[in-house]
Coordinates of C-alpha atoms (C1' of nucleotides) in Angstrom, one line a residue:
Chain H
M1 CA 72.9 133.5 -37.0
E2 CA 74.4 134.3 -40.4
K3 CA 77.4 136.6 -40.5
G4 CA 76.6 140.3 -41.0
T5 CA 73.0 140.1 -40.0
I6 CA 71.5 142.5 -37.5
R7 CA 70.6 140.7 -34.3
V8 CA 67.4 142.4 -33.3
L9 CA 66.0 141.9 -36.8
S10 CA 66.6 138.2 -36.9
R11 CA 65.2 138.0 -33.4
A12 CA 62.1 139.9 -34.4
F13 CA 61.5 137.6 -37.3
S14 CA 61.9 134.5 -35.2
I15 CA 59.3 135.9 -32.8
M16 CA 56.9 136.7 -35.6
T17 CA 57.5 133.3 -37.2
Y18 CA 56.7 131.6 -34.0
I19 CA 53.5 133.5 -33.6
A20 CA 52.6 132.7 -37.2
R21 CA 53.2 129.0 -36.7
E22 CA 51.2 128.8 -33.5
K23 CA 48.3 130.8 -35.0
R24 CA 46.9 131.8 -31.6
P25 CA 47.4 134.6 -29.1
L26 CA 50.6 134.1 -27.1
G27 CA 52.0 135.5 -23.9
V28 CA 55.5 137.0 -23.6
T29 CA 56.7 134.2 -21.4
E30 CA 55.7 131.4 -23.8
I31 CA 57.3 133.2 -26.8
A32 CA 60.4 134.0 -24.8
S33 CA 61.0 130.3 -23.9
A34 CA 60.1 129.2 -27.4
V35 CA 62.7 131.4 -29.1
S36 CA 65.2 131.1 -26.2
L37 CA 65.5 134.7 -25.3
P38 CA 65.1 136.7 -22.1
K39 CA 61.5 137.8 -21.4
A40 CA 62.5 141.5 -21.2
T41 CA 64.1 141.3 -24.7
V42 CA 61.1 139.6 -26.2
Y43 CA 58.8 142.1 -24.6
R44 CA 60.7 145.1 -26.0
I45 CA 60.8 143.6 -29.4
L46 CA 57.1 142.9 -29.3
D47 CA 56.5 146.5 -28.2
S48 CA 58.4 147.8 -31.2
L49 CA 56.6 145.4 -33.6
E50 CA 53.3 146.6 -32.2
A51 CA 54.2 150.2 -32.9
E52 CA 54.6 149.1 -36.5
R53 CA 51.3 147.2 -36.4
A54 CA 53.2 144.0 -37.2
V55 CA 51.8 142.5 -34.1
L56 CA 48.9 143.3 -31.9
N57 CA 48.7 143.2 -28.1
R58 CA 45.3 142.1 -26.8
G59 CA 45.6 142.4 -23.1
G60 CA 49.0 140.7 -22.7
E61 CA 48.5 138.2 -25.5
Y62 CA 50.2 138.9 -28.8
E63 CA 49.1 138.1 -32.3
L64 CA 50.2 139.2 -35.8
G65 CA 49.0 142.6 -37.0
P66 CA 47.6 144.0 -40.2
V67 CA 50.8 145.3 -41.7
T68 CA 51.5 141.7 -42.8
L69 CA 48.6 142.0 -45.2
F70 CA 50.0 145.1 -46.8
L71 CA 53.4 143.6 -47.3
A72 CA 52.1 140.4 -48.7
D73 CA 49.9 142.1 -51.1
A74 CA 52.8 144.0 -52.4
Y75 CA 54.8 140.9 -52.8
R76 CA 52.0 139.2 -54.7
S77 CA 51.8 142.0 -57.1
Q78 CA 55.5 142.0 -57.6
V79 CA 55.5 138.3 -58.4
G80 CA 53.4 139.3 -61.4
F81 CA 51.4 136.2 -62.1
A82 CA 49.5 135.8 -58.8
E83 CA 46.7 138.1 -59.8
V84 CA 46.7 137.0 -63.4
A85 CA 46.5 133.4 -62.4
R86 CA 43.6 133.8 -59.9
P87 CA 40.7 133.4 -62.3
H88 CA 42.4 130.5 -64.1
L89 CA 42.8 128.8 -60.8
L90 CA 39.2 129.3 -60.0
S91 CA 38.0 127.7 -63.2
L92 CA 40.5 124.9 -62.8
R93 CA 39.1 124.2 -59.3
N94 CA 35.5 124.3 -60.6
E95 CA 36.2 121.9 -63.4
T96 CA 38.1 119.4 -61.2
K97 CA 36.4 120.1 -57.9
E98 CA 39.8 119.5 -56.3
T99 CA 42.4 121.6 -54.5
V100 CA 44.4 123.8 -56.7
H101 CA 47.8 125.4 -55.8
L102 CA 49.9 128.1 -57.2
F103 CA 53.7 128.2 -56.4
V104 CA 56.5 130.6 -56.8
Y105 CA 60.1 129.7 -57.1
E106 CA 62.5 132.2 -55.4
K107 CA 66.3 131.7 -55.0
G108 CA 66.4 127.9 -54.7
E109 CA 63.1 127.5 -52.8
F110 CA 59.5 126.9 -53.6
Y111 CA 56.7 128.7 -51.9
Y112 CA 52.9 128.3 -51.8
L113 CA 51.5 131.5 -53.3
D114 CA 47.8 130.8 -53.5
K115 CA 45.4 128.0 -53.2
I116 CA 41.8 127.3 -53.8
E117 CA 40.4 124.5 -51.9
S118 CA 38.3 121.5 -52.9
P119 CA 34.7 121.6 -51.8
Y120 CA 35.0 118.1 -50.4
Q121 CA 35.6 117.4 -46.7
V122 CA 38.6 115.2 -47.4
R123 CA 41.3 117.5 -48.9
M124 CA 44.9 118.3 -48.9
H125 CA 46.3 120.6 -46.2
S126 CA 48.8 123.3 -47.0
R127 CA 49.9 126.7 -45.8
I128 CA 50.2 129.8 -47.9
G129 CA 53.8 131.2 -47.6
G130 CA 55.1 127.9 -46.5
R131 CA 58.1 126.3 -48.1
A132 CA 57.5 123.2 -50.1
S133 CA 59.9 120.3 -50.9
I134 CA 60.5 120.9 -54.5
F135 CA 61.5 117.4 -55.5
R136 CA 58.4 115.6 -54.3
L137 CA 55.8 117.9 -55.6
S138 CA 54.4 117.5 -59.2
A139 CA 54.6 121.3 -59.5
G140 CA 58.2 121.2 -58.3
K141 CA 59.2 118.6 -60.8
A142 CA 57.4 120.4 -63.6
L143 CA 59.5 123.5 -62.8
L144 CA 62.8 121.6 -62.5
A145 CA 62.4 120.0 -65.8
R146 CA 62.5 123.4 -67.5
F147 CA 65.7 124.5 -65.6
S148 CA 69.0 125.0 -67.3
A149 CA 72.1 123.2 -65.8
E150 CA 73.1 126.4 -64.1
E151 CA 69.7 126.9 -62.5
L152 CA 69.8 123.3 -61.2
K153 CA 73.1 124.1 -59.4
E154 CA 71.5 127.1 -57.7
L155 CA 69.3 124.7 -55.7
H156 CA 70.3 124.0 -52.1
E157 CA 70.2 120.2 -52.6
P158 CA 71.2 118.2 -55.7
V159 CA 68.3 116.8 -57.7
P160 CA 67.8 113.0 -57.0
P161 CA 68.6 110.9 -60.2
E162 CA 65.1 109.4 -60.3
V163 CA 63.7 112.9 -60.6
V164 CA 66.1 113.8 -63.4
R165 CA 65.0 110.7 -65.3
E166 CA 61.4 112.0 -65.3
F167 CA 62.4 115.3 -67.0
S168 CA 62.0 114.2 -70.6
D169 CA 58.6 112.7 -70.0
I170 CA 57.5 115.9 -68.2
L171 CA 58.6 118.0 -71.1
T172 CA 56.9 116.0 -73.8
R173 CA 53.6 115.7 -71.8
G174 CA 53.7 119.3 -70.5
Y175 CA 52.9 118.3 -67.0
A176 CA 54.4 116.3 -64.1
V177 CA 52.8 113.7 -62.0
D178 CA 53.2 112.8 -58.3
D179 CA 51.9 109.4 -57.4
E180 CA 51.9 109.4 -53.6
Q181 CA 55.6 110.3 -53.4
N182 CA 55.0 113.4 -51.4
E183 CA 52.2 112.0 -49.3
Q184 CA 50.6 108.6 -49.1
G185 CA 47.2 108.5 -50.7
L186 CA 47.6 111.8 -52.5
R187 CA 48.0 112.2 -56.3
C188 CA 49.0 115.5 -58.0
V189 CA 49.6 116.9 -61.4
G190 CA 51.5 120.1 -62.0
A191 CA 52.7 122.4 -64.8
A192 CA 55.3 125.2 -65.0
I193 CA 54.7 128.9 -65.5
I194 CA 57.4 130.7 -67.6
D195 CA 58.1 134.4 -67.4
S196 CA 58.6 136.8 -70.3
R197 CA 62.4 136.1 -70.3
G198 CA 61.8 132.4 -70.7
R199 CA 62.6 131.5 -67.1
P200 CA 60.5 129.1 -65.1
R201 CA 59.1 131.2 -62.3
G202 CA 56.3 129.2 -60.8
A203 CA 53.8 126.3 -61.2
V204 CA 50.2 125.3 -60.9
S205 CA 49.0 122.0 -59.5
V206 CA 45.9 119.9 -58.8
S207 CA 45.9 117.6 -55.8
A208 CA 43.4 114.9 -54.8
P209 CA 43.2 111.8 -52.8
V210 CA 43.8 108.7 -55.0
Y211 CA 40.3 107.4 -54.6
R212 CA 38.9 110.5 -56.3
F213 CA 41.9 110.8 -58.7
P214 CA 42.5 107.4 -60.3
P215 CA 45.2 106.8 -63.0
E216 CA 42.5 107.2 -65.8
L217 CA 42.0 110.9 -64.8
V218 CA 45.7 111.8 -64.8
E219 CA 45.8 112.7 -68.5
R220 CA 42.6 114.8 -68.3
Y221 CA 43.7 116.7 -65.3
G222 CA 47.2 116.9 -66.6
K223 CA 46.0 118.6 -69.8
L224 CA 43.9 121.0 -67.7
V225 CA 46.8 122.1 -65.5
S226 CA 49.2 122.5 -68.4
G227 CA 46.5 124.5 -70.2
V228 CA 46.2 126.8 -67.3
A229 CA 49.9 127.2 -66.9
E230 CA 50.3 128.0 -70.6
A231 CA 47.5 130.6 -70.4
V232 CA 49.1 132.3 -67.5
T233 CA 52.5 132.1 -69.2
R234 CA 51.0 133.7 -72.3
E235 CA 49.2 136.5 -70.4
I236 CA 52.3 137.6 -68.3
G237 CA 54.4 137.5 -71.5
S238 CA 52.1 139.7 -73.4
F239 CA 51.6 142.0 -70.5
E240 CA 55.3 142.6 -70.1
K241 CA 55.6 143.2 -73.9
C242 CA 52.8 145.8 -73.6
V243 CA 54.7 147.7 -70.9
C244 CA 58.0 147.5 -72.7
S245 CA 56.7 148.8 -76.0
S246 CA 54.9 151.8 -74.5
Chain D
M1 CA 59.8 157.8 -33.5
E2 CA 57.8 156.7 -30.5
K3 CA 59.4 156.3 -27.2
G4 CA 60.7 152.9 -26.3
T5 CA 60.8 151.5 -29.8
I6 CA 63.8 149.8 -31.2
R7 CA 65.4 152.0 -33.8
V8 CA 66.5 149.3 -36.3
L9 CA 63.1 147.7 -36.3
S10 CA 61.3 150.9 -37.1
R11 CA 63.9 151.6 -39.8
A12 CA 63.5 148.1 -41.2
F13 CA 59.7 148.6 -41.5
S14 CA 59.9 152.0 -43.1
I15 CA 62.2 150.4 -45.7
M16 CA 59.8 147.5 -46.3
T17 CA 56.9 149.9 -46.4
Y18 CA 58.6 152.0 -49.0
I19 CA 59.3 149.0 -51.2
A20 CA 55.7 147.8 -50.8
R21 CA 54.4 151.2 -51.8
E22 CA 56.6 151.5 -54.9
K23 CA 55.8 147.9 -56.0
R24 CA 58.9 147.7 -58.1
P25 CA 62.6 146.6 -57.7
L26 CA 64.5 149.4 -56.0
G27 CA 68.2 150.2 -55.5
V28 CA 69.9 150.9 -52.2
T29 CA 70.6 154.5 -53.2
E30 CA 67.0 155.3 -54.0
I31 CA 65.6 153.6 -50.9
A32 CA 68.2 155.4 -48.7
S33 CA 67.2 158.8 -50.0
A34 CA 63.5 158.0 -49.7
V35 CA 63.8 157.0 -46.0
S36 CA 66.4 159.6 -45.2
L37 CA 69.1 157.2 -44.0
P38 CA 72.8 156.6 -44.9
K39 CA 73.3 154.2 -47.7
A40 CA 75.4 151.9 -45.6
T41 CA 72.7 151.6 -43.0
V42 CA 70.0 150.8 -45.5
Y43 CA 72.3 148.3 -47.1
R44 CA 72.9 146.5 -43.9
I45 CA 69.3 146.4 -43.0
L46 CA 68.4 145.1 -46.4
D47 CA 71.0 142.4 -46.0
S48 CA 69.5 141.3 -42.8
L49 CA 66.0 141.3 -44.2
E50 CA 67.2 139.2 -47.1
A51 CA 68.6 136.6 -44.7
E52 CA 65.0 136.4 -43.3
R53 CA 63.6 136.2 -46.8
A54 CA 61.6 139.4 -46.0
V55 CA 63.2 141.0 -49.0
L56 CA 64.9 139.6 -52.1
N57 CA 68.0 140.9 -53.8
R58 CA 67.9 140.6 -57.6
G59 CA 71.3 141.9 -58.7
G60 CA 71.4 145.0 -56.6
E61 CA 67.6 145.7 -56.9
Y62 CA 65.5 144.8 -53.9
E63 CA 61.9 143.7 -53.6
L64 CA 59.8 142.1 -51.0
G65 CA 60.3 138.4 -50.2
P66 CA 58.0 135.4 -49.6
V67 CA 58.0 135.5 -45.8
T68 CA 55.5 138.3 -46.1
L69 CA 53.0 135.7 -47.5
F70 CA 53.5 133.4 -44.6
L71 CA 52.9 136.1 -42.0
A72 CA 49.9 137.5 -43.8
D73 CA 48.3 134.1 -44.1
A74 CA 48.7 133.6 -40.3
Y75 CA 47.2 137.0 -39.7
R76 CA 44.2 136.1 -41.9
S77 CA 43.5 132.9 -40.1
Q78 CA 43.8 134.7 -36.8
V79 CA 41.2 137.2 -37.8
G80 CA 38.8 134.3 -38.0
F81 CA 36.3 135.4 -40.5
A82 CA 38.6 135.9 -43.5
E83 CA 38.4 132.3 -44.7
V84 CA 34.8 131.9 -43.7
A85 CA 33.8 134.9 -45.6
R86 CA 35.6 134.1 -48.9
P87 CA 32.8 131.9 -50.5
H88 CA 30.1 134.4 -49.4
L89 CA 32.1 137.3 -51.0
L90 CA 32.4 135.3 -54.2
S91 CA 28.7 134.7 -54.5
L92 CA 28.0 138.3 -53.6
R93 CA 30.3 139.4 -56.4
N94 CA 28.7 137.0 -58.8
E95 CA 25.2 138.2 -58.0
T96 CA 26.0 141.9 -58.2
K97 CA 28.9 141.8 -60.7
E98 CA 30.5 144.6 -58.6
T99 CA 33.6 144.9 -56.5
V100 CA 33.2 143.4 -53.0
H101 CA 35.4 144.3 -50.0
L102 CA 36.1 142.7 -46.7
F103 CA 37.4 144.9 -43.8
V104 CA 38.8 144.2 -40.4
Y105 CA 38.7 146.7 -37.5
E106 CA 41.8 146.6 -35.3
K107 CA 42.6 149.1 -32.5
G108 CA 40.9 152.1 -33.9
E109 CA 41.7 151.5 -37.5
F110 CA 40.1 149.9 -40.5
Y111 CA 42.0 147.7 -42.9
Y112 CA 41.2 146.1 -46.3
L113 CA 41.3 142.3 -45.7
D114 CA 40.1 140.9 -48.9
K115 CA 38.5 142.0 -52.2
I116 CA 37.0 140.4 -55.2
E117 CA 36.9 142.6 -58.2
S118 CA 34.1 143.5 -60.6
P119 CA 34.5 142.0 -64.0
Y120 CA 33.9 145.4 -65.6
Q121 CA 36.7 147.7 -66.8
V122 CA 35.5 150.6 -64.7
R123 CA 35.9 149.6 -61.1
M124 CA 37.0 150.8 -57.7
H125 CA 40.7 150.8 -56.8
S126 CA 41.9 149.7 -53.4
R127 CA 44.9 148.0 -51.8
I128 CA 44.8 144.9 -49.5
G129 CA 46.3 145.8 -46.1
G130 CA 45.8 149.5 -46.7
R131 CA 44.1 151.6 -44.1
A132 CA 40.7 153.0 -44.9
S133 CA 39.0 156.1 -43.6
I134 CA 36.4 154.7 -41.4
F135 CA 33.9 157.6 -41.5
R136 CA 33.4 157.8 -45.2
L137 CA 33.0 154.2 -46.1
S138 CA 29.7 152.5 -45.9
A139 CA 31.4 149.5 -44.3
G140 CA 32.9 151.8 -41.7
K141 CA 29.7 153.4 -40.8
A142 CA 27.9 150.1 -40.6
L143 CA 30.6 149.1 -38.1
L144 CA 30.5 152.3 -36.0
A145 CA 26.7 152.1 -35.7
R146 CA 27.2 148.9 -33.6
F147 CA 29.9 150.4 -31.4
S148 CA 29.3 151.1 -27.7
A149 CA 30.1 154.6 -26.4
E150 CA 33.4 153.3 -25.0
E151 CA 34.4 151.7 -28.3
L152 CA 33.7 155.0 -30.1
K153 CA 36.1 156.7 -27.7
E154 CA 38.9 154.3 -28.7
L155 CA 38.9 155.8 -32.2
H156 CA 41.7 158.2 -33.0
E157 CA 39.4 160.9 -34.3
P158 CA 35.9 161.8 -33.0
V159 CA 33.0 160.6 -35.1
P160 CA 31.4 163.5 -37.1
P161 CA 27.9 164.4 -36.0
E162 CA 26.4 163.8 -39.4
V163 CA 27.6 160.2 -39.2
V164 CA 26.2 159.8 -35.7
R165 CA 22.8 160.9 -37.0
E166 CA 22.8 158.0 -39.5
F167 CA 23.3 155.3 -36.9
S168 CA 19.7 154.6 -36.1
D169 CA 18.8 154.3 -39.8
I170 CA 21.7 151.9 -40.3
L171 CA 20.7 149.7 -37.4
T172 CA 17.1 149.5 -38.5
R173 CA 18.0 148.8 -42.2
G174 CA 20.9 146.5 -41.4
Y175 CA 23.2 148.2 -43.8
A176 CA 24.9 151.6 -44.4
V177 CA 25.0 153.6 -47.6
D178 CA 27.7 155.8 -49.0
D179 CA 26.5 158.2 -51.7
E180 CA 29.7 159.6 -53.2
Q181 CA 30.9 160.8 -49.8
N182 CA 34.1 158.8 -50.1
E183 CA 34.7 159.3 -53.7
Q184 CA 32.8 161.2 -56.4
G185 CA 30.8 159.0 -58.6
L186 CA 31.0 155.9 -56.4
R187 CA 28.2 154.4 -54.4
C188 CA 28.6 151.7 -51.7
V189 CA 26.6 149.6 -49.3
G190 CA 28.1 147.9 -46.3
A191 CA 27.1 145.7 -43.3
A192 CA 28.9 144.7 -40.1
I193 CA 30.3 141.4 -39.0
I194 CA 29.9 140.6 -35.3
D195 CA 32.2 138.2 -33.4
S196 CA 31.0 135.5 -31.0
R197 CA 31.3 137.9 -28.1
G198 CA 29.0 140.3 -29.7
R199 CA 31.7 142.8 -30.8
P200 CA 31.8 144.4 -34.2
R201 CA 34.9 143.0 -35.8
G202 CA 34.7 143.8 -39.5
A203 CA 32.4 144.6 -42.4
V204 CA 31.5 143.7 -46.0
S205 CA 30.7 146.1 -48.8
V206 CA 29.7 146.4 -52.4
S207 CA 31.0 149.3 -54.4
A208 CA 30.1 150.5 -57.9
P209 CA 30.1 153.6 -60.0
V210 CA 26.7 155.4 -59.7
Y211 CA 25.7 154.8 -63.3
R212 CA 25.7 151.1 -62.6
F213 CA 24.4 151.5 -59.1
P214 CA 21.3 153.8 -59.2
P215 CA 19.2 154.6 -56.0
E216 CA 16.7 151.9 -57.1
L217 CA 19.3 149.2 -56.6
V218 CA 20.4 150.4 -53.1
E219 CA 17.8 148.4 -51.2
R220 CA 18.5 145.2 -53.2
Y221 CA 22.3 145.4 -52.8
G222 CA 21.8 146.5 -49.2
K223 CA 19.8 143.4 -48.4
L224 CA 22.4 141.2 -50.1
V225 CA 25.4 142.6 -48.1
S226 CA 23.6 142.5 -44.8
G227 CA 22.6 138.9 -45.7
V228 CA 26.2 138.0 -46.3
A229 CA 27.4 139.8 -43.1
E230 CA 24.8 138.0 -41.1
A231 CA 25.8 134.6 -42.6
V232 CA 29.4 135.2 -41.7
T233 CA 28.5 136.4 -38.2
R234 CA 26.4 133.3 -37.7
E235 CA 29.2 131.0 -39.0
I236 CA 31.9 132.4 -36.8
G237 CA 29.6 132.4 -33.8
S238 CA 28.7 128.8 -34.2
F239 CA 32.3 127.8 -34.9
E240 CA 33.5 129.3 -31.7
K241 CA 30.7 127.6 -29.8
C242 CA 31.8 124.3 -31.3
V243 CA 35.4 124.7 -30.2
C244 CA 34.3 125.8 -26.7
S245 CA 31.9 122.9 -26.1
S246 CA 34.5 120.3 -27.0
Chain M
dC1 C1' 40.4 134.8 2.5
dA2 C1' 45.2 134.6 2.7
dT3 C1' 49.0 132.7 0.3
dT4 C1' 51.5 131.4 -3.6
dA5 C1' 52.6 131.1 -8.2
dT6 C1' 52.7 133.1 -12.6
dC7 C1' 52.7 136.4 -15.9
dG8 C1' 53.1 141.0 -18.0
dT9 C1' 55.6 145.1 -17.4
dT10 C1' 59.3 148.4 -16.0
dT11 C1' 63.9 149.7 -14.6
dC12 C1' 68.8 150.5 -15.2
dA13 C1' 73.8 149.9 -15.5
dC14 C1' 76.7 147.6 -18.7
dT15 C1' 78.6 146.6 -23.0
dC16 C1' 78.3 145.1 -27.4
dC17 C1' 76.6 145.9 -31.6
dA18 C1' 74.6 148.9 -35.0
dT19 C1' 76.2 153.1 -37.0
dG20 C1' 77.6 156.0 -41.0
dG21 C1' 81.5 158.3 -43.2
dA22 C1' 85.0 156.9 -46.1
dT23 C1' 86.8 153.4 -49.4
dT24 C1' 86.7 149.8 -52.7
dT25 C1' 84.6 147.2 -56.2
dT26 C1' 81.2 146.6 -59.7
dT27 C1' 78.1 148.0 -63.1
dT28 C1' 76.2 151.2 -66.4
dA29 C1' 76.6 155.0 -69.5
dT30 C1' 79.2 157.7 -72.8
Chain U
dA1 C1' 88.4 153.2 -73.1
dT2 C1' 86.8 156.4 -69.7
dA3 C1' 83.9 158.5 -66.6
dA4 C1' 80.0 158.3 -63.6
dA5 C1' 77.0 156.1 -60.5
dA6 C1' 75.7 152.7 -57.7
dA7 C1' 76.5 148.5 -54.9
dA8 C1' 79.3 146.4 -51.5
dT9 C1' 82.8 146.6 -47.8
dC10 C1' 85.5 148.5 -43.9
dC11 C1' 86.2 150.1 -39.2
dA12 C1' 86.6 153.2 -35.1
dT13 C1' 83.1 155.1 -32.2
dG14 C1' 79.4 155.7 -28.9
dG15 C1' 74.8 155.2 -28.2
dA16 C1' 71.4 151.8 -28.5
dG17 C1' 69.8 147.3 -27.4
dT18 C1' 70.5 144.0 -23.6
dG19 C1' 68.9 141.0 -19.8
dA20 C1' 69.1 140.2 -14.7
dA21 C1' 66.4 141.7 -11.3
dA22 C1' 62.4 144.0 -9.3
dC23 C1' 57.6 145.3 -9.5
dG24 C1' 52.7 145.0 -9.8
dA25 C1' 48.6 142.7 -11.3
dT26 C1' 46.0 138.7 -11.9
dA27 C1' 44.9 133.8 -11.4
dA28 C1' 45.3 129.5 -8.9
dT29 C1' 45.5 127.0 -4.5
dG30 C1' 44.7 125.5 0.1

DNA sequence: CATTATCGTTTCACTCCATGGATTTTTTAT
DNA sequence: ATAAAAAATCCATGGAGTGAAACGATAATG
């Protein structure tokens, strides 16, 4: 546990995180052993979380509660581009028929913010709110390429040299490519979203299995994602200006 | 505060809820006065929440963090019909061009689970994760009409007699109607989603301002929503059967 | 059907950890 | 430059969270 943090809070979050990972109703005993805490302690915390509707108790089995929705919706609208991007993501998915992702960058880490899935049976698997490994994703590289030297230092791990070498290409093309680096058999293209102060804040990507996404398609899909990213960037920029000038 | 609840937890949630309501970066002082707690206490709680990425600290201003996304996504998939319903909601919105809502019922309360907005400028305003007043919404009435006597007692407030009188009509038609009871100038139709054990678990609705949603359209939209609700009900039913039989 | 095992729930004495008033540091406004 | 306000830090205190143990309910076993 980090210094200065309140113990119950960190315990409560590890309990909720465990429930979220398992995605099924769980008993007190199982949770207690999973998070290495006494049953009574876990029970009391679950009770308190239930009072807040952060978890629900269905006859001794616990699952997450609806308050999570409320908080996540607020987070989404704070991010600013989640709602703006939605229709663009939809049309991008319809044009490519492949899975489309939206990411946010927050304090050195990269999170899945939204996704629209491919209609095909074979498709990429990801989890909203999950952390993503920034170096291996096309969306991550597209973002890093726009970072200043200072911002690159903020990251928890140093950027691998082979990724740095890609930066100039990414900037000239407007999109980054991932050829099975993140996952065997999967190809992605991604482009960065820039906020009104000129800072890279997120990214959009299209992912597909290589057999549906051959090298010949990279340029086409690449231009589509960078077009979407630019559209979102433009919209959030003008929106902020609107608010400021009023 | 309810008996037996852990104080810091309830405090932490009131802080997060306040941030979620305000939907803007907030300072410690403002939050402290809003939730009526000493600054130092609020500061320490925010610090702990930040360590969990439940809030973010941007130079003294706090906002919600990305963990909320992760928890909410898990809740959505636990509900079971949120993902299944998404494509149906989309086509319902496209057919009606009006705002479509998805609700969940949890322990006596009704929550907005998802929405797809009308493309028109004039449209209904709602908040995902917010509680909704079950008696005045078409979706709420559609759900109540399917409840057993016991389930009706589980509610926090008794059902008004005028709503009870509507039940038989709702059951024969398959959908409920709200003629400006919830909000002046707004008409809605809603239908219930039933889980594999036969329990009403949620509802779908279409809402529009009366000038775009005249009485002549009620039957058409009503049949559309009940069709969607039935499709979702059927899909979650057969999915559960699949899992069981394997 | 009795027995055992397991799990959710409750209890309570102990103690440790969250508390909040006061202080210091930083930022913003004048 | 100076003042004002807000964020961040400190620390003695006591009440709040803790967890071992007990309880009661339910399911599994022979």
